[in-house]
mmCIF file of C-alpha atoms and ligand atoms in Angstrom:
data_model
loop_
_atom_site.group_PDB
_atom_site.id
_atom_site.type_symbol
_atom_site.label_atom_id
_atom_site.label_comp_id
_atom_site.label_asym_id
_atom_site.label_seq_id
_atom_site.Cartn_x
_atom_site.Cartn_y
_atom_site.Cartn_z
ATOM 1 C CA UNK G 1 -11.151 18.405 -7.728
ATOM 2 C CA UNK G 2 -8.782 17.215 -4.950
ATOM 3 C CA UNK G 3 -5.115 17.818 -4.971
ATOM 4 C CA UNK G 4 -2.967 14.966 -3.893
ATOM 5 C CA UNK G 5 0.688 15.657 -3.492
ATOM 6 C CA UNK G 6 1.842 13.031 -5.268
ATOM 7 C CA UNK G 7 -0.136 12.605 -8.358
ATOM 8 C CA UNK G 8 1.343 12.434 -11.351
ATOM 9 C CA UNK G 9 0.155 15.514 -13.415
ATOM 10 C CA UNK G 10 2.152 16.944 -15.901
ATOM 11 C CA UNK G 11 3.947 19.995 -14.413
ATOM 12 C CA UNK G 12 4.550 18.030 -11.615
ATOM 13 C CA UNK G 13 8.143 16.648 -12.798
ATOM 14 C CA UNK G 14 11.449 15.613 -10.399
ATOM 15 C CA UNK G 15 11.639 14.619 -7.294
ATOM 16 C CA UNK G 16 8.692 14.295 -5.053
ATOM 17 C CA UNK G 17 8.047 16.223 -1.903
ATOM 18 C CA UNK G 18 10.004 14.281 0.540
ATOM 19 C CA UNK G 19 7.803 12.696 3.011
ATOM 20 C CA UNK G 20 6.023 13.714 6.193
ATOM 21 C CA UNK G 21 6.154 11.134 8.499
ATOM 22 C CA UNK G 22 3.984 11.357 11.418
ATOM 23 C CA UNK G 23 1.456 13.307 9.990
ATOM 24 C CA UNK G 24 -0.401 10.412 8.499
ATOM 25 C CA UNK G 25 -1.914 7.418 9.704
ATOM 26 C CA UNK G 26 -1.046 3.927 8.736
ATOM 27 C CA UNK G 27 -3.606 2.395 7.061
ATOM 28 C CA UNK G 28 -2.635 -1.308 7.817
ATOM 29 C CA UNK G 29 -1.503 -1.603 11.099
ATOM 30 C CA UNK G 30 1.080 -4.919 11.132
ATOM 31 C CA UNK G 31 2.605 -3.788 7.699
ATOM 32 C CA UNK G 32 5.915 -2.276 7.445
ATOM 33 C CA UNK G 33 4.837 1.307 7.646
ATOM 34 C CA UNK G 34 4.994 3.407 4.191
ATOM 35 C CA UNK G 35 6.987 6.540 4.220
ATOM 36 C CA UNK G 36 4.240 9.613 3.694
ATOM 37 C CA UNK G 37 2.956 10.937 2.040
ATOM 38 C CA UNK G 38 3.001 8.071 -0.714
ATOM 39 C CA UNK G 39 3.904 8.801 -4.058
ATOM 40 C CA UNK G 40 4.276 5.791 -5.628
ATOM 41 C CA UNK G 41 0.696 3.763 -4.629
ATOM 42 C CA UNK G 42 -1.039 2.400 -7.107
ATOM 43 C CA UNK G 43 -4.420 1.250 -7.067
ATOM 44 C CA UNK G 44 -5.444 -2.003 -9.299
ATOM 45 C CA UNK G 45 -9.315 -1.789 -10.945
ATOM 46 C CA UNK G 46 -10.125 -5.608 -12.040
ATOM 47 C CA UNK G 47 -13.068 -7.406 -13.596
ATOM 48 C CA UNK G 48 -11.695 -10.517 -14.407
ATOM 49 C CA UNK G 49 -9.103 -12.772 -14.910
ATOM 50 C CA UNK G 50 -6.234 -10.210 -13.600
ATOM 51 C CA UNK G 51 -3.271 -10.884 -15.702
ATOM 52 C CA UNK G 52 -2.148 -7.564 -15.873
ATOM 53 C CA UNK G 53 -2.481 -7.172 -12.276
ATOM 54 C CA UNK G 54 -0.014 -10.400 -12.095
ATOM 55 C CA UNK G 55 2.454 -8.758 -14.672
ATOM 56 C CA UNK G 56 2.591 -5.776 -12.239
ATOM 57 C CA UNK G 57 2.652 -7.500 -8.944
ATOM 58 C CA UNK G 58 5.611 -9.292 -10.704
ATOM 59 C CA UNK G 59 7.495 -6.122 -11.793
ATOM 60 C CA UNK G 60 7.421 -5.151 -8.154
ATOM 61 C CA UNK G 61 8.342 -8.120 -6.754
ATOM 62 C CA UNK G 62 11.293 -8.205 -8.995
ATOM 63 C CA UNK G 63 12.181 -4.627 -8.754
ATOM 64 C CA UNK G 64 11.132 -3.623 -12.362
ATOM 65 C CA UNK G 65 8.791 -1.482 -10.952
ATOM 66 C CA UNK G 66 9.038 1.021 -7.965
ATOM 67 C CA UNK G 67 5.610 0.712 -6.479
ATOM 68 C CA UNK G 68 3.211 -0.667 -3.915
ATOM 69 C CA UNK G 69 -0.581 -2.232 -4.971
ATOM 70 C CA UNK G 70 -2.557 -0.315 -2.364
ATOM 71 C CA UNK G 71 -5.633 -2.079 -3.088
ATOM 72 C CA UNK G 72 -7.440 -3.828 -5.947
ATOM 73 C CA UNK G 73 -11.191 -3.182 -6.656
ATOM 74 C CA UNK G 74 -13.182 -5.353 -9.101
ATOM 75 C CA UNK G 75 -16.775 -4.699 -9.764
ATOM 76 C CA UNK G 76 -17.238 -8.416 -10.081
ATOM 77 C CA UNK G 77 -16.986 -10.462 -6.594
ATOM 78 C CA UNK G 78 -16.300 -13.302 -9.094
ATOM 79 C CA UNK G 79 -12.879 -12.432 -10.582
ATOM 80 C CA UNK G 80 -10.171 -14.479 -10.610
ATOM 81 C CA UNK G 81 -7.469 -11.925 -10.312
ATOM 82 C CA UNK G 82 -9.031 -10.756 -6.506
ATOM 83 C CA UNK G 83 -7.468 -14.116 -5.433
ATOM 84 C CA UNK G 84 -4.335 -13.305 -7.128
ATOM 85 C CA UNK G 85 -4.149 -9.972 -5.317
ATOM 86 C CA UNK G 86 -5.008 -11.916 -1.916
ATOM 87 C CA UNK G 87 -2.231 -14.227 -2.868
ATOM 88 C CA UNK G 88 -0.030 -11.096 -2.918
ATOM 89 C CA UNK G 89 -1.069 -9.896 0.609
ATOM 90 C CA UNK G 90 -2.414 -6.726 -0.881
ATOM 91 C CA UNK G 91 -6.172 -5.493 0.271
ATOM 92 C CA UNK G 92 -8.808 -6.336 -2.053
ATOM 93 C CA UNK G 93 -12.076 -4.672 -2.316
ATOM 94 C CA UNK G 94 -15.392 -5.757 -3.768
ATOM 95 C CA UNK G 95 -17.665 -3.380 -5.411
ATOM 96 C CA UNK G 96 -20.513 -3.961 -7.730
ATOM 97 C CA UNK G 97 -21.877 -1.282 -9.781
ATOM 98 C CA UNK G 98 -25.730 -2.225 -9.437
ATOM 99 C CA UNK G 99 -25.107 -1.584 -5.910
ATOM 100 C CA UNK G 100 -24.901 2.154 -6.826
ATOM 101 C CA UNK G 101 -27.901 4.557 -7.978
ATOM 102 C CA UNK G 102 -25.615 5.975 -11.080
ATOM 103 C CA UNK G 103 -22.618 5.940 -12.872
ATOM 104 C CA UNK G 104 -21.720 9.381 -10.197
ATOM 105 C CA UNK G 105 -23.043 7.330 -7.638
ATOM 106 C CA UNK G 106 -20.394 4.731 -8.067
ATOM 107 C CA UNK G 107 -17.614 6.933 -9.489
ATOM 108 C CA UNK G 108 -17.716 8.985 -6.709
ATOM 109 C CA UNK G 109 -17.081 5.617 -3.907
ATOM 110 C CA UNK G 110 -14.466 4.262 -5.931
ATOM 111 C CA UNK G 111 -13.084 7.565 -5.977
ATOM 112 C CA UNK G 112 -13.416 7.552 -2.352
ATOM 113 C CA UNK G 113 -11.817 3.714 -1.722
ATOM 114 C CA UNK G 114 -8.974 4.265 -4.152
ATOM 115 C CA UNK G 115 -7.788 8.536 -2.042
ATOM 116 C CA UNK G 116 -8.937 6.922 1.025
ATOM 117 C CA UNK G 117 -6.025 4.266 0.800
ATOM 118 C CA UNK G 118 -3.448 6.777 -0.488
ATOM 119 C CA UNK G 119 -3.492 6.082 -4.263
ATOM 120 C CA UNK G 120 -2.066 8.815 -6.645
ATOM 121 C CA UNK G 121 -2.105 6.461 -9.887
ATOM 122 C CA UNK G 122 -5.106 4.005 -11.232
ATOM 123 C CA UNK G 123 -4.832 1.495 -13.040
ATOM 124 C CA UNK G 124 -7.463 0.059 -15.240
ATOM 125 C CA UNK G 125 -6.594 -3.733 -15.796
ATOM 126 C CA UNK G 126 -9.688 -5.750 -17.687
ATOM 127 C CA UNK G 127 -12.283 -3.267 -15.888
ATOM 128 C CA UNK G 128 -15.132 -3.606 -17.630
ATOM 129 C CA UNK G 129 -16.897 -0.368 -16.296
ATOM 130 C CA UNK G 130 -16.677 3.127 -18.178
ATOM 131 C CA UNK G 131 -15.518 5.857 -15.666
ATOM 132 C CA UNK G 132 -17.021 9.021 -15.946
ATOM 133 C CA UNK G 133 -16.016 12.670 -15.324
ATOM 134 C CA UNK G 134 -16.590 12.073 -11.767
ATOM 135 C CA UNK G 135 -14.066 9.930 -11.105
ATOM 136 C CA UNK G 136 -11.365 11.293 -13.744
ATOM 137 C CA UNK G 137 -11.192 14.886 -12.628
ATOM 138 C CA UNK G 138 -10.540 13.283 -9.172
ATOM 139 C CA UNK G 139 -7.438 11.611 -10.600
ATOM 140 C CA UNK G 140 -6.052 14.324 -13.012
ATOM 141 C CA UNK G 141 -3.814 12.925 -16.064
ATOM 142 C CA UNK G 142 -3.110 9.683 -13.185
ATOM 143 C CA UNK G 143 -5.742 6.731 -14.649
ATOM 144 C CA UNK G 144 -4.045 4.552 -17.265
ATOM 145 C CA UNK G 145 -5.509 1.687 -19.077
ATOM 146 C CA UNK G 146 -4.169 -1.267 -20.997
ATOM 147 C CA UNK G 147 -5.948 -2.046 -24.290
ATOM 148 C CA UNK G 148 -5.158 -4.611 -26.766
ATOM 149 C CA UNK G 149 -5.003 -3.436 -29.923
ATOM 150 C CA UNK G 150 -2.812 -0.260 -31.404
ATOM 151 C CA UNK G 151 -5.427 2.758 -31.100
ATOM 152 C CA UNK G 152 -6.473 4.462 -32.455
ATOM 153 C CA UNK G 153 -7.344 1.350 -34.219
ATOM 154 C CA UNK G 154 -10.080 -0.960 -33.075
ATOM 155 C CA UNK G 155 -11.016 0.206 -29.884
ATOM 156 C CA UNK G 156 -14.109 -0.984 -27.372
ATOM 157 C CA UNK G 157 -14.532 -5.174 -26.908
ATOM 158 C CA UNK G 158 -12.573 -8.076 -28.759
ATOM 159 C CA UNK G 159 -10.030 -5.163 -30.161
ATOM 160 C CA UNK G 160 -8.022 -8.564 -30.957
ATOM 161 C CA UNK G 161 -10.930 -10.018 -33.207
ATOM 162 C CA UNK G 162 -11.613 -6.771 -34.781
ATOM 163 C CA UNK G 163 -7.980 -6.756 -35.697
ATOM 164 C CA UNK G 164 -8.378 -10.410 -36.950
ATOM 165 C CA UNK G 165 -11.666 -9.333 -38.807
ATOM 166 C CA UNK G 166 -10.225 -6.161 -40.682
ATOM 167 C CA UNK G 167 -6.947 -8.109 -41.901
ATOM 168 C CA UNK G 168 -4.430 -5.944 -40.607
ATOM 169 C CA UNK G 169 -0.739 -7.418 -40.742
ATOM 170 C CA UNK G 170 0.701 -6.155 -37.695
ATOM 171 C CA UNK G 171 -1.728 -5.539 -34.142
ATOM 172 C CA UNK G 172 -0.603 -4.451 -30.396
ATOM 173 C CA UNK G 173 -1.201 -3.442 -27.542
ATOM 174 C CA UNK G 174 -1.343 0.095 -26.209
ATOM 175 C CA UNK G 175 -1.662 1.628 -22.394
ATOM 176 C CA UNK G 176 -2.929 5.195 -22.392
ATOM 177 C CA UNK G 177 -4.582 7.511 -20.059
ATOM 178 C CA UNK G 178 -8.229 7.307 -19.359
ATOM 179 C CA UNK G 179 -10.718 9.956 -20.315
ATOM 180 C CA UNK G 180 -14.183 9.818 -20.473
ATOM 181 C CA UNK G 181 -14.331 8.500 -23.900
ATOM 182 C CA UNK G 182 -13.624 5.192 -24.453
ATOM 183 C CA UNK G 183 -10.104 4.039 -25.246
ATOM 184 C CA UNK G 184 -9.333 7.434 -26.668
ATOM 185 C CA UNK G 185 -6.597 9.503 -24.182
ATOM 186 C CA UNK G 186 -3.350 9.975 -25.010
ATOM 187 C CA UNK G 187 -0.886 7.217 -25.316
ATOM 188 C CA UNK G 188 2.034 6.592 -23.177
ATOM 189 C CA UNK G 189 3.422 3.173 -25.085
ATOM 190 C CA UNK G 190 2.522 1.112 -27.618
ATOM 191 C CA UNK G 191 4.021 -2.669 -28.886
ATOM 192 C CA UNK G 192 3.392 -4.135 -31.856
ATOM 193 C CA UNK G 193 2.836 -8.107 -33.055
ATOM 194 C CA UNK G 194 3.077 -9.409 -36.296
ATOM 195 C CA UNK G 195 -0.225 -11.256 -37.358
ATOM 196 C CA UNK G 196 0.206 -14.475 -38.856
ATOM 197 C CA UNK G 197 -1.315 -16.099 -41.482
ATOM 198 C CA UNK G 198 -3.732 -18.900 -39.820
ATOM 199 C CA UNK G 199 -3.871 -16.960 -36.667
ATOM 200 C CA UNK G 200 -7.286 -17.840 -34.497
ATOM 201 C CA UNK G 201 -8.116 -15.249 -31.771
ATOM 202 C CA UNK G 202 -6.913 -16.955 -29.310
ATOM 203 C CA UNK G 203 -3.221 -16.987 -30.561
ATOM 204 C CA UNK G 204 -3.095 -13.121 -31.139
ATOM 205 C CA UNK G 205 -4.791 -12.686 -28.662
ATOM 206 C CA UNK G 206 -1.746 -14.552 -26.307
ATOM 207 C CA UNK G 207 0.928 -12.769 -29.097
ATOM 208 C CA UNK G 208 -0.673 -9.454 -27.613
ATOM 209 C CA UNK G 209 -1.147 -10.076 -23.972
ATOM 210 C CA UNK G 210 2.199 -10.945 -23.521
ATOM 211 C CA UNK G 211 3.146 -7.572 -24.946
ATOM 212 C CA UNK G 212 0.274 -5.951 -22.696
ATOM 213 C CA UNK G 213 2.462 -7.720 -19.363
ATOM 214 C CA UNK G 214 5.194 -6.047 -21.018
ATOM 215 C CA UNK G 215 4.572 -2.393 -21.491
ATOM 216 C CA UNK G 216 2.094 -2.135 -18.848
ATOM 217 C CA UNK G 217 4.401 -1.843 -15.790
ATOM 218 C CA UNK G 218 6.714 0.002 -17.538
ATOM 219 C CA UNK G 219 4.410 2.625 -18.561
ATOM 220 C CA UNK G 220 3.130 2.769 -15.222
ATOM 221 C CA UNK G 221 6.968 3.657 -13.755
ATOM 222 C CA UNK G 222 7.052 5.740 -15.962
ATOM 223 C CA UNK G 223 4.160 7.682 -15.477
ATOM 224 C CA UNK G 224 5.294 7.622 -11.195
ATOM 225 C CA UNK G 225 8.859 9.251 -12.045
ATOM 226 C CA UNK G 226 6.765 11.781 -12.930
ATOM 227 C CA UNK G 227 9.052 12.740 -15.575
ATOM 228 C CA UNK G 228 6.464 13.143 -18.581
ATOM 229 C CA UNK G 229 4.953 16.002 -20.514
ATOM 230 C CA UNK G 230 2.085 16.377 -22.448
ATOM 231 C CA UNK G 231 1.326 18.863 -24.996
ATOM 232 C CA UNK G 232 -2.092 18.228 -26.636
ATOM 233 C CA UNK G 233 -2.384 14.371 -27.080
ATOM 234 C CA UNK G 234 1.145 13.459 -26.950
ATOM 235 C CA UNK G 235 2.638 12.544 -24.260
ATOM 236 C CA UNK G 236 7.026 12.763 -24.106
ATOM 237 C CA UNK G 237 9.114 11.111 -21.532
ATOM 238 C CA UNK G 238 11.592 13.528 -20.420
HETATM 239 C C1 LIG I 301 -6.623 -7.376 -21.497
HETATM 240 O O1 LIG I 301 -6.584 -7.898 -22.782
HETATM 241 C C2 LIG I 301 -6.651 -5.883 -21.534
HETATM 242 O O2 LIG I 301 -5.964 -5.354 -22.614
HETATM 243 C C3 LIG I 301 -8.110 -5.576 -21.669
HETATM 244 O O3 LIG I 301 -8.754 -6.534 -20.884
HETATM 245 C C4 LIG I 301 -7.927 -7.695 -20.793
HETATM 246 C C5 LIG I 301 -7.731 -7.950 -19.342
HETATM 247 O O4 LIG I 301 -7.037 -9.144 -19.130
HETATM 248 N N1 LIG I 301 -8.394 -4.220 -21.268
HETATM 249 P P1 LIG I 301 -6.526 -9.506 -17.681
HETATM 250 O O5 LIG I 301 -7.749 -9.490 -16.767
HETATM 251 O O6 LIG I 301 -5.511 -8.477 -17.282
HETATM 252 O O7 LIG I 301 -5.939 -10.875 -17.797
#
C-alpha cells in the first residue's frame, strides 16, 4: 500500500499539510497550476450515462463542492457521461476491462491512472466493474460509491426494481465506501423517497436519482474535509 498525503483516512482529520509547491510537476501544462500536493482531487469512474458525474461537476462549478475532477475513467468507450466530462474540460480516459488479463491486471492500471494524476478520493458513479483488493488497499477508506436504494436493503442491479418488487413504502439512495464486497462498506449518507402507489420504475427510479445528485457531492466534501471517523461500520462526521 501507497501513502498519499492527502487521502482521506480516518486519523487523518484537520487541516491538510500545506502544500509544496515546486516539488511537483504539473500534469497539464496550459491549466492554471494546482497548489501541491493536491488534497482535494477527485477522480470520476463512469460506465454510462454520467449523471452523477454532472451533479458533481455542478457542485463545483457552483461552489457546493471544494474540488477538482482530475480525470474520469469509464470502462466503456461508449458512455455518454465521457462527453459530459469533455464538455467540462476535464481529462477523460478510456479503459476497457477485456483489455486486461485479470481483475489485478486491471485494478492495478486504474490504480495507476487515477495516483498518477494526483487523486486522493474515487468516486464510483454507474461503474459497472467490481474493484478488488488490489485497487482498494491502494485507496484506503478514499473510494465511495453511490447506490440507489437504502442498504443494506436491495443491493447489486435494478436496487430501484427490487425495491418496487418487495413493496417497501419508503426507498433511497445511499453513498458509502467501497470494499470488496459489493455495496456493503460503511455508509456516509443516506436519503429517503416515499414510494407511491402506481409508481413504474422509471418514476422511482427519477424520485431516487435526484436524491443520488443530492447527497453524492455532499458526501464527497465531506469525506475531503477529512473531518470523519469511523469506528467499526459507522462512520461520524466530526
Ligand atoms: C445510479 O443510479 C447509481 O446509483 C448507480 O448507477 C446509476 C448511475 O447513473 N450506481 P449515472 O450514470 O450517474 O446517471
Amino acid at each position: 500500500m501507497s501513502s498519499n498525503a492527502g487521502t482521506p483516512e480516518p486519523g487523518n482529520h484537520g487541516t491538510p499539510e500545506p502544500g509544496n509547491p515546486g516539488t511537483l510537476e504539473p500534469r497539464n501544462p496550459g491549466t492554471p497550476e494546482p497548489r501541491y500536493p493536491e488534497t482535494r482531487a477527485i477522480g470520476v469512474l463512469i460506465s454510462g450515462r454520467g449523471s452523477n458525474l454532472q451533479a458533481i461537476i455542478d457542485a463545483i462549478a457552483a461552489g457546493r463542492l471544494d474540488a477538482r475532477v482530475a480525470v474520469v475513467i469509464s470502462n466503456r468507450g461508449d458512455a455518454a457521461g465521457l462527453d459530459r466530462a469533455r464538455a467540462a474540460g476535464i481529462e477523460t480516459l478510456v479503459m476497457p476491462h477485456r483489455a486486461y488479463p485479470d481483475r489485478a491486471a486491471y485494478d492495478g492500471a486504474l490504480a495507476d491512472a487515477l495516483k498518477s494524476r494526483g487523486v486522493v478520493l474515487v468516486c464510483l458513479a454507474g461503474f459497472m466493474r467490481l474493484l478488488g483488493a488490489t485497487f482498494i488497499d491502494e485507496f484506503p477508506n478514499a473510494v465511495l460509491n453511490v447506490h440507489p436504494s437504502l442498504l443494506p436493503a436491495f443491493p447489486g442491479i435494478d436496487g430501484q426494481r427490487q425495491a418496487l418488487e418487495h413493496g417497501v413504502k419508503v426507498a433511497g439512495a445511499t453513498v458509502h465506501f467501497v470494499t470488496p464486497d459489493l455495496d456493503a462498506g460503511p455508509i456516509l449518507l443516506q436519503a429517503t423517497v416515499p414510494v407511491l402507489d402506481g409508481d413504474t420504475e422509471a418514476a422511482l427510479s427519477a424520485r431516487i436519482l435526484a436524491e443520488e445528485h443530492r447527497i453524492y457531492p455532499e458526501a464527497i466534501g465531506r469525506v475531503l474535509t477529512g473531518r470523519w471517523r469511523l469506528e467499526g461500520r459507522r462512520v461520524t462526521f466530526l
